[in-house]
XYZ file of C-alpha atoms in Angstrom:
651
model
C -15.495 -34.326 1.423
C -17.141 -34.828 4.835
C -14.960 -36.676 7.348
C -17.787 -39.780 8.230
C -17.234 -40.499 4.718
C -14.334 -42.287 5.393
C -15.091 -43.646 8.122
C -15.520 -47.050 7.034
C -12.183 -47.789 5.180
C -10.636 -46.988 8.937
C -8.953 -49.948 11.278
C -9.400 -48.976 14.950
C -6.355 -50.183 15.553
C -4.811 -47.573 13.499
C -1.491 -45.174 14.571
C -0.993 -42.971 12.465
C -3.788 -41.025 10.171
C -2.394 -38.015 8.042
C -5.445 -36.579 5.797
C -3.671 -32.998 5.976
C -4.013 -31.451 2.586
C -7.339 -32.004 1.206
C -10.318 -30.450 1.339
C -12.344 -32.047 4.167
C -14.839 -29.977 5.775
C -17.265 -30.221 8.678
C -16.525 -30.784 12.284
C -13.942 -33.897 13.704
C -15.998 -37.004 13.744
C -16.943 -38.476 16.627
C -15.784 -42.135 15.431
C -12.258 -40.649 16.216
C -12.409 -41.485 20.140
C -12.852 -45.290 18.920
C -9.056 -45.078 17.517
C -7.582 -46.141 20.820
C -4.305 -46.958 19.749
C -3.533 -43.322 17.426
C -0.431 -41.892 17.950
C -0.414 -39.344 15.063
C -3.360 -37.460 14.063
C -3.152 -34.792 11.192
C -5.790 -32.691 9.471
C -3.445 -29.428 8.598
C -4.769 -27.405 5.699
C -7.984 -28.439 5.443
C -11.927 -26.906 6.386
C -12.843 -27.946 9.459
C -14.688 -25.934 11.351
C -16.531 -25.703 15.030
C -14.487 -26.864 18.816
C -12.551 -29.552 19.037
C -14.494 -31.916 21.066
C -13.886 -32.877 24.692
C -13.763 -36.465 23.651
C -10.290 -36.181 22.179
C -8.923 -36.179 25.836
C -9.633 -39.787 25.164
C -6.800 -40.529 22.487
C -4.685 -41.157 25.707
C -1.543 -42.503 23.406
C -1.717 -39.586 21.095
C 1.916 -37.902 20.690
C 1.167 -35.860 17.577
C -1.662 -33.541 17.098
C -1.690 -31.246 13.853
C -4.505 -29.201 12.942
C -3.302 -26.394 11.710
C -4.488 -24.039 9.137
C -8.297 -24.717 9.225
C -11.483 -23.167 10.530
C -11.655 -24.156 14.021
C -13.068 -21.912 16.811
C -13.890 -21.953 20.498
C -11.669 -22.356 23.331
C -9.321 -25.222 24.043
C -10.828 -27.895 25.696
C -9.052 -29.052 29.372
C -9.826 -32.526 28.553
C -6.201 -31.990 25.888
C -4.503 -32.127 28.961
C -5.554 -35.782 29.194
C -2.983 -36.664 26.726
C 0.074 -36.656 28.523
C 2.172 -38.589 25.672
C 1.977 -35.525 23.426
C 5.017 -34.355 21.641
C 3.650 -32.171 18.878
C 0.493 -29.705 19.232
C 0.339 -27.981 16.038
C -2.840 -25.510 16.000
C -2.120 -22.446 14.371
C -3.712 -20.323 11.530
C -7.138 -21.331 13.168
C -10.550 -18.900 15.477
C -9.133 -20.291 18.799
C -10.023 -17.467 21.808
C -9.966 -17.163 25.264
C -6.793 -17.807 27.881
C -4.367 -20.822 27.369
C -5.398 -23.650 29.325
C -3.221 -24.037 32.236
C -3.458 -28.219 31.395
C -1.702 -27.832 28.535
C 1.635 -26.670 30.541
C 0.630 -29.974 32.374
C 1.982 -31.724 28.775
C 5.541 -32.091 29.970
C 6.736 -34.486 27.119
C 5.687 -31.333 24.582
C 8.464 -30.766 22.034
C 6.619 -28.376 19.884
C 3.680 -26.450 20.589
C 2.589 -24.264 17.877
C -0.914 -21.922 18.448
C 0.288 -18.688 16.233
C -2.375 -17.117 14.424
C -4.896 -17.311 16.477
C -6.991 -15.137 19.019
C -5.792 -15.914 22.689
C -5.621 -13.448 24.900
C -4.549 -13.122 28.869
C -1.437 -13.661 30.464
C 1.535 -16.677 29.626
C 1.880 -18.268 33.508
C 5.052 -18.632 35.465
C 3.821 -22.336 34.854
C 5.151 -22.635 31.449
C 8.712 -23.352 32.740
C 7.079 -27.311 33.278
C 7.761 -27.880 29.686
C 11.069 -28.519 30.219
C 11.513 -30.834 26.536
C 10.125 -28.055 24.857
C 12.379 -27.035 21.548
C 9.833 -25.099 19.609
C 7.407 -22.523 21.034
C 5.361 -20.618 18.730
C 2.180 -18.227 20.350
C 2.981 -15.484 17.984
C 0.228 -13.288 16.210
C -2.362 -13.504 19.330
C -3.527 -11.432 21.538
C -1.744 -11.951 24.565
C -0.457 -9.177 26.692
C 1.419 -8.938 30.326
C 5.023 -9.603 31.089
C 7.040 -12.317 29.333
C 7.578 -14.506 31.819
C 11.303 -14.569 32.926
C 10.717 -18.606 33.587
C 11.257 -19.147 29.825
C 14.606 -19.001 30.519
C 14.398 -22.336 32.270
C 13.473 -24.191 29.228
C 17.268 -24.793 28.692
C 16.504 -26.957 25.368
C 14.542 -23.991 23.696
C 16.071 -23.400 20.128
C 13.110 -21.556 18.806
C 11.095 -19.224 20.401
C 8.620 -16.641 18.481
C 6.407 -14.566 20.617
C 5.819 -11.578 17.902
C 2.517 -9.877 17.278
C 1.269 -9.658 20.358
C 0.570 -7.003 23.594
C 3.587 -8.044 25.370
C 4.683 -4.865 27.700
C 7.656 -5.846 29.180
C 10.794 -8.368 28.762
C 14.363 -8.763 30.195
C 16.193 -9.867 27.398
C 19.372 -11.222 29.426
C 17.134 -13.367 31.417
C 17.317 -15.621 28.483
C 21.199 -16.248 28.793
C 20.660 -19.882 30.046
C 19.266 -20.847 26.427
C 22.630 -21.615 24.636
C 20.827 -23.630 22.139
C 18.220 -20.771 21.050
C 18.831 -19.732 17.500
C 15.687 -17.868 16.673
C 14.300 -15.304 18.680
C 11.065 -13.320 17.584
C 9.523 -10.827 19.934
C 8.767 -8.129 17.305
C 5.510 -6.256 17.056
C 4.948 -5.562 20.596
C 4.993 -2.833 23.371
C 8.325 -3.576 24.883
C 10.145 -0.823 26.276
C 13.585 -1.072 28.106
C 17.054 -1.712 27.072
C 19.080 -3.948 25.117
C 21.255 -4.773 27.949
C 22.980 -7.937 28.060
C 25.313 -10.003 29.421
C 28.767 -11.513 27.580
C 28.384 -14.424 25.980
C 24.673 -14.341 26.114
C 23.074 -16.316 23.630
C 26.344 -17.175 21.415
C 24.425 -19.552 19.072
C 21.298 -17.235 18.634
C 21.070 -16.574 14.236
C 18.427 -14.728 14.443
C 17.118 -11.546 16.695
C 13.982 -9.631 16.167
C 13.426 -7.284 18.280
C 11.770 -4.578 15.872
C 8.493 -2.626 16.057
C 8.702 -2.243 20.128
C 9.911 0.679 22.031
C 13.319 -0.124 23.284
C 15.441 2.022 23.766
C 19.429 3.216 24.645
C 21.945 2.631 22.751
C 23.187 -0.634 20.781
C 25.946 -2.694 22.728
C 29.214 -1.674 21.813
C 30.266 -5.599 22.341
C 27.374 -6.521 20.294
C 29.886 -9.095 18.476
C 30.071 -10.862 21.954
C 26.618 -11.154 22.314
C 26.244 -13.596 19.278
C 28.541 -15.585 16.927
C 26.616 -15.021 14.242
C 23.331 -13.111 12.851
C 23.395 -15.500 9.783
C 19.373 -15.580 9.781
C 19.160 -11.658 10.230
C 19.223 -8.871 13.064
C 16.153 -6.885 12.816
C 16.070 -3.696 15.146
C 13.756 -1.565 13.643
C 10.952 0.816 14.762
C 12.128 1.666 18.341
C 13.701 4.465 19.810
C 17.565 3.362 19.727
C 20.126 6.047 20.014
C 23.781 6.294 19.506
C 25.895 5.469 16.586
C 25.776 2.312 14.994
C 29.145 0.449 16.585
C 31.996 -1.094 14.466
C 31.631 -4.666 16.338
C 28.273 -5.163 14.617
C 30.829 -5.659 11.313
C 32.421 -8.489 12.992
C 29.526 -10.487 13.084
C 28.840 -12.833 10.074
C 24.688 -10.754 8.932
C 22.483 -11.705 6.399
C 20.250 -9.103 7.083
C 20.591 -5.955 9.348
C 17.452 -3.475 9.793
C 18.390 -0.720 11.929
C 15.133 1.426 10.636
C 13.157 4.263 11.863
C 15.448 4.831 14.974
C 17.472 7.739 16.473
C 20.754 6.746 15.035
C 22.974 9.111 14.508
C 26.951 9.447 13.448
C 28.519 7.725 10.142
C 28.053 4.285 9.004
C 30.913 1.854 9.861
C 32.600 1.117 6.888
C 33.973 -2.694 7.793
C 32.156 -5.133 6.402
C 34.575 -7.887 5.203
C 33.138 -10.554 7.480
C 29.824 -10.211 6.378
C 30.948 -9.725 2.595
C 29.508 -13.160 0.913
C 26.322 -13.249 3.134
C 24.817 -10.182 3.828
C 21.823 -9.490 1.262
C 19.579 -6.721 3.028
C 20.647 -3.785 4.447
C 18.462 -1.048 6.089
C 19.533 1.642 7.786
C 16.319 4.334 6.608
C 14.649 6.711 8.835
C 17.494 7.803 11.214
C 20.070 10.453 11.786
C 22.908 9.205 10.145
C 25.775 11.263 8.583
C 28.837 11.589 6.560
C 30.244 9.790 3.158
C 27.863 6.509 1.423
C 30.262 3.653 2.912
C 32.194 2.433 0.107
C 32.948 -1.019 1.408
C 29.113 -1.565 0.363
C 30.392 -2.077 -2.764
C 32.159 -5.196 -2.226
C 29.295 -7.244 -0.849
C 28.283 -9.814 -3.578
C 25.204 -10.822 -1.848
C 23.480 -7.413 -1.442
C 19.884 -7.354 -2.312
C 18.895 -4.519 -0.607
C 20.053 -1.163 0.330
C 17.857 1.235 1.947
C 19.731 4.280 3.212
C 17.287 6.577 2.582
C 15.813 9.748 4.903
C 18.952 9.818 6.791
C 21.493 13.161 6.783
C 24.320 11.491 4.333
C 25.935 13.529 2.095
C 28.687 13.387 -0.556
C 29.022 11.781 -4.064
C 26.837 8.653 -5.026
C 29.729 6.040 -5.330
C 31.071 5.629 -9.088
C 31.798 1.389 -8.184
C 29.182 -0.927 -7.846
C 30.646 -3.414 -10.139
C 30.540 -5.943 -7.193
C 27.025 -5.566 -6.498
C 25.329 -7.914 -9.466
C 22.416 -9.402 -7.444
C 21.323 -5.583 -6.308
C 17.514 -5.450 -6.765
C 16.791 -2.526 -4.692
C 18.849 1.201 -4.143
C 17.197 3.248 -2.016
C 19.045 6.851 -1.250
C 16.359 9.419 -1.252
C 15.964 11.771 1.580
C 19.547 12.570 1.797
C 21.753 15.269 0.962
C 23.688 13.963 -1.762
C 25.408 16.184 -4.777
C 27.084 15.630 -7.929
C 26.055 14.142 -10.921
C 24.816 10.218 -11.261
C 27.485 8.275 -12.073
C 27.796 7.071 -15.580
C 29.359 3.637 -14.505
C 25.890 2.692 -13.250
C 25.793 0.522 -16.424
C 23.875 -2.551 -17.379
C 26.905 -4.546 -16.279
C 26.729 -2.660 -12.600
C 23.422 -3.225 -11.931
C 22.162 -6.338 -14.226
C 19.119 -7.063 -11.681
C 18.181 -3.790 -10.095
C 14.438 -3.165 -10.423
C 14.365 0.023 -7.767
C 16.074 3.164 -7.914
C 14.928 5.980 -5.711
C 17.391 9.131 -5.742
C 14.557 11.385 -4.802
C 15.451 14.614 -2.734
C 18.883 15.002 -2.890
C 20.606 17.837 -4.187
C 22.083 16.097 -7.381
C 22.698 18.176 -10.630
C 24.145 16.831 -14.190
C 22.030 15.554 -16.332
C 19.924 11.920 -16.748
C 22.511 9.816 -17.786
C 22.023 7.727 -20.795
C 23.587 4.661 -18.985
C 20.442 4.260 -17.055
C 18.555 3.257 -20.386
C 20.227 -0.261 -20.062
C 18.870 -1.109 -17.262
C 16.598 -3.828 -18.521
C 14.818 -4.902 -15.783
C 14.833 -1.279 -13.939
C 10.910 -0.589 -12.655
C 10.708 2.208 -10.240
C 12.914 4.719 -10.980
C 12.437 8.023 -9.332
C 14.622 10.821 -9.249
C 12.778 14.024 -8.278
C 13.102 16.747 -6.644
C 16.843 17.448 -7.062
C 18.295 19.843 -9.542
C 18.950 17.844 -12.405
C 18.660 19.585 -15.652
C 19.236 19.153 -19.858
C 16.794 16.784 -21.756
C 14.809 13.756 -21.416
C 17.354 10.808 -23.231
C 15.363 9.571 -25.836
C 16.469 6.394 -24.936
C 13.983 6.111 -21.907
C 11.769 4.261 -23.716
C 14.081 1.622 -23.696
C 13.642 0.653 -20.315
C 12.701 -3.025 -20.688
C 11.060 -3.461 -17.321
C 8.423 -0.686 -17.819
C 7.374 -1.990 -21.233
C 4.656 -4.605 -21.488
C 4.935 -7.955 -23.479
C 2.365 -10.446 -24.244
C 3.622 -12.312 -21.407
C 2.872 -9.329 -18.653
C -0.272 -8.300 -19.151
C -1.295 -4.413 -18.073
C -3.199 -5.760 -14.790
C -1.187 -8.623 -13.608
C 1.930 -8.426 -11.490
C 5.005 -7.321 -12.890
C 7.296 -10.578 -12.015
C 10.020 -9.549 -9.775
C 12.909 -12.081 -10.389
C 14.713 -13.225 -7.465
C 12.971 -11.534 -4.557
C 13.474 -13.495 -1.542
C 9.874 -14.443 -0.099
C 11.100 -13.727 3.464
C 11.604 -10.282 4.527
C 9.699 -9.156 1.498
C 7.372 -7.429 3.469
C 10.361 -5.214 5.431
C 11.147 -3.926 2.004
C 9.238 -0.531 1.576
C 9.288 2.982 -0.558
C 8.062 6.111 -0.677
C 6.515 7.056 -3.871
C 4.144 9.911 -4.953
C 1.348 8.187 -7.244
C -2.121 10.239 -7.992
C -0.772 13.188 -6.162
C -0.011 11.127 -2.877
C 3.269 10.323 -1.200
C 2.418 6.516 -0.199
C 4.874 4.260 1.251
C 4.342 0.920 -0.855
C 5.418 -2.182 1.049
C 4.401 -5.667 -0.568
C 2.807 -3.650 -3.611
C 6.153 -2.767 -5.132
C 5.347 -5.617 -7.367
C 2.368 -4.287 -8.694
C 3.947 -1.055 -9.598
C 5.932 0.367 -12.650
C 6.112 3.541 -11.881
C 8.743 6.854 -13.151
C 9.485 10.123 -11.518
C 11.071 13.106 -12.924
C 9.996 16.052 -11.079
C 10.833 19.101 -9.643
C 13.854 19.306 -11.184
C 15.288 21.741 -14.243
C 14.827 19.370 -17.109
C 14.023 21.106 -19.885
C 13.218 20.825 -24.020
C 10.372 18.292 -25.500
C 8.888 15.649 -24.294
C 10.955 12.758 -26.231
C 8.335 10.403 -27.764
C 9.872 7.478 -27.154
C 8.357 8.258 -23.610
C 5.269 6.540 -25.023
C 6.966 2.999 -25.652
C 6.811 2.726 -21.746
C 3.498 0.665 -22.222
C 4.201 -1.272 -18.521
C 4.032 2.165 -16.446
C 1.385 2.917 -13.923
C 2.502 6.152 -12.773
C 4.641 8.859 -14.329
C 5.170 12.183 -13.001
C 7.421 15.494 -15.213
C 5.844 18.326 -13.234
C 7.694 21.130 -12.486
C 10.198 21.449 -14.590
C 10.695 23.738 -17.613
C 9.440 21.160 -20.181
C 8.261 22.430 -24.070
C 6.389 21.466 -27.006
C 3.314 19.199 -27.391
C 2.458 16.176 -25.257
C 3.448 13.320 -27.364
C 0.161 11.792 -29.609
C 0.735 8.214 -29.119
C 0.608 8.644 -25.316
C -2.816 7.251 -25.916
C -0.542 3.661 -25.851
C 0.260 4.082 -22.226
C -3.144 2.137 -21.493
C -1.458 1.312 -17.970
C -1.258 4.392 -16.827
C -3.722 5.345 -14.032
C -1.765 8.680 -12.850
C -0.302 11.373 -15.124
C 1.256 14.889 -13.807
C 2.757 17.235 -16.605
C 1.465 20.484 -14.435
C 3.781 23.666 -13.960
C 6.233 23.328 -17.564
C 5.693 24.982 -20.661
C 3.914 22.273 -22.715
C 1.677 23.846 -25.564
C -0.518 22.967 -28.254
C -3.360 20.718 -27.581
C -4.359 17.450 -25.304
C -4.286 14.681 -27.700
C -7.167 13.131 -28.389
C -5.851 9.958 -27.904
C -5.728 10.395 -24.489
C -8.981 9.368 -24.328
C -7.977 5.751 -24.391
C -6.108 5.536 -21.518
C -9.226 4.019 -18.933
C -7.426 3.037 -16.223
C -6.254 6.940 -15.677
C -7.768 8.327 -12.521
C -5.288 10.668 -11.384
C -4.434 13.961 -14.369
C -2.952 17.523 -13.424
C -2.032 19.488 -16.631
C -2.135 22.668 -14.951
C 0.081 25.517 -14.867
C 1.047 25.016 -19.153
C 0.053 27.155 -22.429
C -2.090 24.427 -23.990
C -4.693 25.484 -25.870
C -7.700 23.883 -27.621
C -10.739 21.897 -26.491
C -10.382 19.582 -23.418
C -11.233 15.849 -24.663
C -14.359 14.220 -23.559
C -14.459 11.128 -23.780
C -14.091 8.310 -21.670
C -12.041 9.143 -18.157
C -11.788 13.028 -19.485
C -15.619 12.871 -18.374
C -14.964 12.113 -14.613
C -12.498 14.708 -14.526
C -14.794 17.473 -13.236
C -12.196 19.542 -11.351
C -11.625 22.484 -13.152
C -7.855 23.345 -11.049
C -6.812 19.992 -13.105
C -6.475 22.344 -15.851
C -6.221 25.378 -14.441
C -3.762 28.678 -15.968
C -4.297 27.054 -19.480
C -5.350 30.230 -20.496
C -6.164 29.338 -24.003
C -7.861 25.470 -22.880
C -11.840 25.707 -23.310
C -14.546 23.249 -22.553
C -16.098 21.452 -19.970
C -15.543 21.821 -16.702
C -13.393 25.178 -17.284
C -16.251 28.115 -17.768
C -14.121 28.949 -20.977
C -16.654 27.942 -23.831
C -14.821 26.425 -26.763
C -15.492 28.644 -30.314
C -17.196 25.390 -31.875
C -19.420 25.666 -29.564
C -20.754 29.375 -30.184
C -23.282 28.344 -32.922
C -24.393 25.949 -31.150
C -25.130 28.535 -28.790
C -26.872 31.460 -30.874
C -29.586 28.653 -32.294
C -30.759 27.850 -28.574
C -30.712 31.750 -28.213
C -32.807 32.365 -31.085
C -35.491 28.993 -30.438
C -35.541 31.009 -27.227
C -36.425 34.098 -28.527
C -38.886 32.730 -30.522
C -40.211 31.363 -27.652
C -40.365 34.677 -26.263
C -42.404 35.955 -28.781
C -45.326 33.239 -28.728
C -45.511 34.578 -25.144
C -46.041 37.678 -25.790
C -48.542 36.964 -28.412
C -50.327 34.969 -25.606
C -50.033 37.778 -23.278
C -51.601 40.474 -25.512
C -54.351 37.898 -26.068
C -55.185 37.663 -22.727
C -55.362 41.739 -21.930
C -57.368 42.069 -24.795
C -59.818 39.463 -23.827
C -60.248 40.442 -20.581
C -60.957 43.942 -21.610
C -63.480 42.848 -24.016
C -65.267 40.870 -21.475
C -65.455 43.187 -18.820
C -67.218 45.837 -21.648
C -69.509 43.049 -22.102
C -70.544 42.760 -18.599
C -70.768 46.352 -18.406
C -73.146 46.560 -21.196
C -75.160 43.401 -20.396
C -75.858 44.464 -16.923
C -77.315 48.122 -18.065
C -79.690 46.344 -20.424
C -81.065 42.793 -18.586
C -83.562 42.949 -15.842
C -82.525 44.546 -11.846
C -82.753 40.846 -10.115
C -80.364 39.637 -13.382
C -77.870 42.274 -12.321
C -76.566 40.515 -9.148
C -75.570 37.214 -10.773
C -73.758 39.036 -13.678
C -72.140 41.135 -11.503
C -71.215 38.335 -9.563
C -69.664 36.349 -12.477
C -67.530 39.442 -13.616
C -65.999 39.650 -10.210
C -65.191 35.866 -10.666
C -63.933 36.620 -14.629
C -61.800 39.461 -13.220
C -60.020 37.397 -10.625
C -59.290 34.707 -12.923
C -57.683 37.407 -15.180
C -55.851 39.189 -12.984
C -54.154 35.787 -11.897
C -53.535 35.101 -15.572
C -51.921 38.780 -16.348
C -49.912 38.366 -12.775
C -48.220 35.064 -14.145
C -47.428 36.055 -17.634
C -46.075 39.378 -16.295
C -43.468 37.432 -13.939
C -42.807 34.747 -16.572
C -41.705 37.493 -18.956
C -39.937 39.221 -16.583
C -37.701 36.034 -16.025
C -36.799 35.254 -19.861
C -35.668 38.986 -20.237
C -33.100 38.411 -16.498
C -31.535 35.617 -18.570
C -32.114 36.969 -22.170
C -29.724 39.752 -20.422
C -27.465 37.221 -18.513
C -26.787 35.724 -21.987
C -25.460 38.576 -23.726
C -23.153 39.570 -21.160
């Protein structure tokens, strides 16, 4: 509804007006200066659009201004540093642009100021240390770029402070110290370089530090336990350029989330953990140098959501006790250099929740154990490239979580019980889907996806494969695989990207493989299959012939082998064509022998009529002869091109 509408149900004497929520549109009515006495104004989550009008300097008694989440644009107006009783401006998620007014640092009384998500850009002034009652400041997700003003560390009352997602090129973390109540500090997603120097006893109560995607680096402090009491909201480090080892004082801090990611970490994983052993739920340590043994005191945390160890240098066993871990959604060890065989106490009662397992590029041998069948909720697994061998279990296709119900539809989400919604987006893995290694971030629960490859599995492909209904992706290439592809794989209608290329699968493609629409992605190459190539539905946008390539006895379109069914077809366009040919030639001799008659004719007719008749015959068989010599010159070439491919066809 439009905002005049209610105009008239409206005291002026009014103080507080909350209409956050609904669906207003339009601009901020005018009739709003009239409310002299307002103290709270709030339009959050609604559509207004356009500036906000100078005339709201006017609300002189105003301490509470929300308007977050709307449409509004334009720059701030000065005239909001008019209202000098102002305790709350709330006006993220909005079009704002241009520089921060320098009146709004005139708002000393401000104990929250809120303008993330917006578009302001320039500098933050020295100035901003006037906001001295100041407990929340927000200006993340802007464009603001410069130095982070070292007088922030005057606003001794500051508990949170989130200055992410912006240009920010430089920022002395120490100079912060003074802030002893800050407990959440954001400046990820920047360009800071420098160190993480800091002082003892700097920023005890802080419970959460982000510091990741920047470009600090050094090493971590080796007193990092005396830095903070506790990282119970999470310490994220990730995506810079630290170096070192990872040092056993971070283990004396109470986590709930460490990510240590895409660094230059190097050295073996501490393996003390017991303060952190009822709290800490995310783990990520991916993307570094890291060596020796998997840590086995990561067994005993009972919290543990998330363990990404992955593309590091580890090596040794995969441990054989996880019995601790039974809210584990995510395992993440690919990349690494770990042997042996999977453990066959990864049971149903080890890992009740897991959805994720990514073993990818190790050097593990044994075979698939059948444990992993009872993992009920399991949807990603992916185990290639490492040198497992034996069968397929035919139990596979009793993977729950990769089978669809009437409740889970083939395009909707794939629920993903008890993922916590923040951090979700830190959570990433590399998976190879339509013949690309993507790196799926938020996604992951969109995707059901299985991946067996480059390994030494061998025998037939069990059909209980087929039961997996739920799967997107699924990928047994290069392996030493036998026997027929399964028939009912036509009832993996979710699949949109199938590789069975480089095994020893033979017989012929199913047939009902044309029912699987949503397939966009197929490589059966390098296989004995034989037979005609399918062609209907998605088999007729597969036009690249290397899809099915050394299939030496595969025929049809788009290989140039022609199928034998197809021969007859063949020889009965051959012969209309050589009938063809022979009408021509009937036409041809037709022509010769008409021309030849003609010119006699002339001949004849010219001896006998009278001398001044003689020039105008003469001059009409000149004009007969052209005509057929054209005619003779065509047919000639035309028959000269059916014999080219009369011979072309034969060979």
């Amino acid at each position: 509804m439009e905002p005049f509408e209610i105009s008239k149900c409206i005291r002026y004497d009014l103080e507080y007006l909350d209409l956050g929520y609904n669906h207003i549109s339009g601009h901020l009515p005018t009739w709003l200066e009239k409310l002299e006495n307002l103290k709270y104004l709030v339009f959050t989550s609604n559509y207004l659009h356009g500036p906000i009008p100078l005339s709201i300097g006017k609300l002189s008694k105003l301490h509470g201004l929300h308007l977050s989440n709307n449409i509004f644009e334009g720059l701030i107006p000065e005239s909001i540093g008019q209202l000098v009783n102002l305790t709350n401006l709330h006006l993220s998620s909005n079009k704002f642009y241009g520089s921060i007014p320098q009146n709004l640092w005139k708002l000393t009384n401000l104990r929250s100021l809120d303008l993330s998500n917006n578009s302001f850009n320039g500098v933050i002034r020295e100035s901003l240390c006037q906001l001295v009652t100041l407990y929340v400041l927000d200006i993340s997700s802007n464009k603001l770029d410069g130095s982070i003003p070292e007088s922030l560390g005057k606003l001794t009352n500051l508990e949170y402070l989130d200055l992410s997602n912006n240009n920010f090129n430089r920022f002395v973390l120490k100079s912060l110290c003074q802030l002893v109540n800050l407990f959440h500090l954001d400046v990820s997603s920047n360009m800071l370089d420098g160190t993480m120097s800091m002082e003892k006893g700097c920023l005890l109560n802080l419970w959460l530090l982000n510091l990741s995607h920047n470009q600090i680096s050094g090493s971590l402090p080796k007193n990092i336990s005396l830095i903070s009491l506790s990282f119970s909201e999470g310490l994220f480090l990730g995506n810079n350029h630290l170096n070192g080892s990872i040092p056993i004082s971070l283990c004396q801090i109470p986590l709930s989330s460490l990510d240590l990611s895409k660094n230059n970490l190097s050295g073996e994983i501490p393996n003390y953990w017991e303060d952190s052993l009822e709290i800490l739920s995310e783990i990520n340590l991916s993307s570094n140098k890291l060596t020796g043994a998997f840590p086995n005191s990561f067994g005993n945390l009972l919290a543990l959501l998330w363990l990404h160890l992955n593309n590091n240098n580890l090596q040794g066993e995969l441990p054989t006790s996880f019995r601790n871990l039974k809210q584990l959604l995510i395992l993440d060890l690919g990349e690494n250099q770990f042997s042996g065989s999977i453990p066959s106490s990864w049971t149903i009662d080890t890992f009740s929740l897991v959805q994720i397992i990514r073993l990818r590029q190790n050097m593990l041998n044994g075979s698939i154990p059948t444990q992993l069948c009872q993992l009920k909720s399991l949807k990603i697994l992916d185990l290639s490239r490492n040198k497992l061998h034996g069968s397929i279990p035919r139990c596979i296709g009793h993977l729950q979580g990769m089978i669809l119900t009437p409740l889970a539809p083939a395009r909707s989400p794939i629920p993903f019980e008890r993922v916590p919604s923040q951090g979700w987006s830190s959570q990433d893995a590399m998976e190879v889907v339509k013949g690309v290694e993507l790196n799926y971030t938020k996604i992951l629960k969109l995707v059901v996806h299985m991946d067996l490859s480059e390994n030494n599995l061998v025998g037939v492909i069990p059909d209980e494969i087929t039961f997996l209904t739920g799967l997107h992706g699924l990928s047994l290439s290069k392996n030493q695989l036998i026997g027929e592809i399964p028939q009912l794989i036509g009832d993996m209608k979710s699949l949109e990207s199938l590789d069975m290329s480089h095994n020893q699968l033979s017989g012929k493609i199913p047939n009902t493989m044309s029912a699987l629409t949503s397939l966009s992605h197929l490589n059966l190459s390098h296989n004995n299959l034989s037979g005609p190539i399918p062609k209907d539905n998605q088999f007729s946008t597969f036009n690249n012939p290397s899809i099915y390539a050394y299939n030496p006895y595969l025929c049809g379109s788009p290989l140039p082998n022609t199928c034998p069914g197809d021969l007859s077809h063949g020889a009965s366009e051959s012969k209309g064509n050589e009938d063809e040919d022979g009408i021509e030639k009937v036409w041809f001799y037709f022509v010769i022998a008409l021309g030849f008659g003609t010119g006699l004719w002339g001949v004849i007719f010219t001896l006998w009529f009278k001398k001044n008749w003689r020039h105008a015959y003469f001059r009409w068989v000149e004009d007969v002869a052209d005509e057929i010599y054209v005619a003779i010159v065509i047919k000639v070439a035309k028959l000269k091109k059916m014999k080219m491919k009369r011979n072309h066809d034969h060979e």
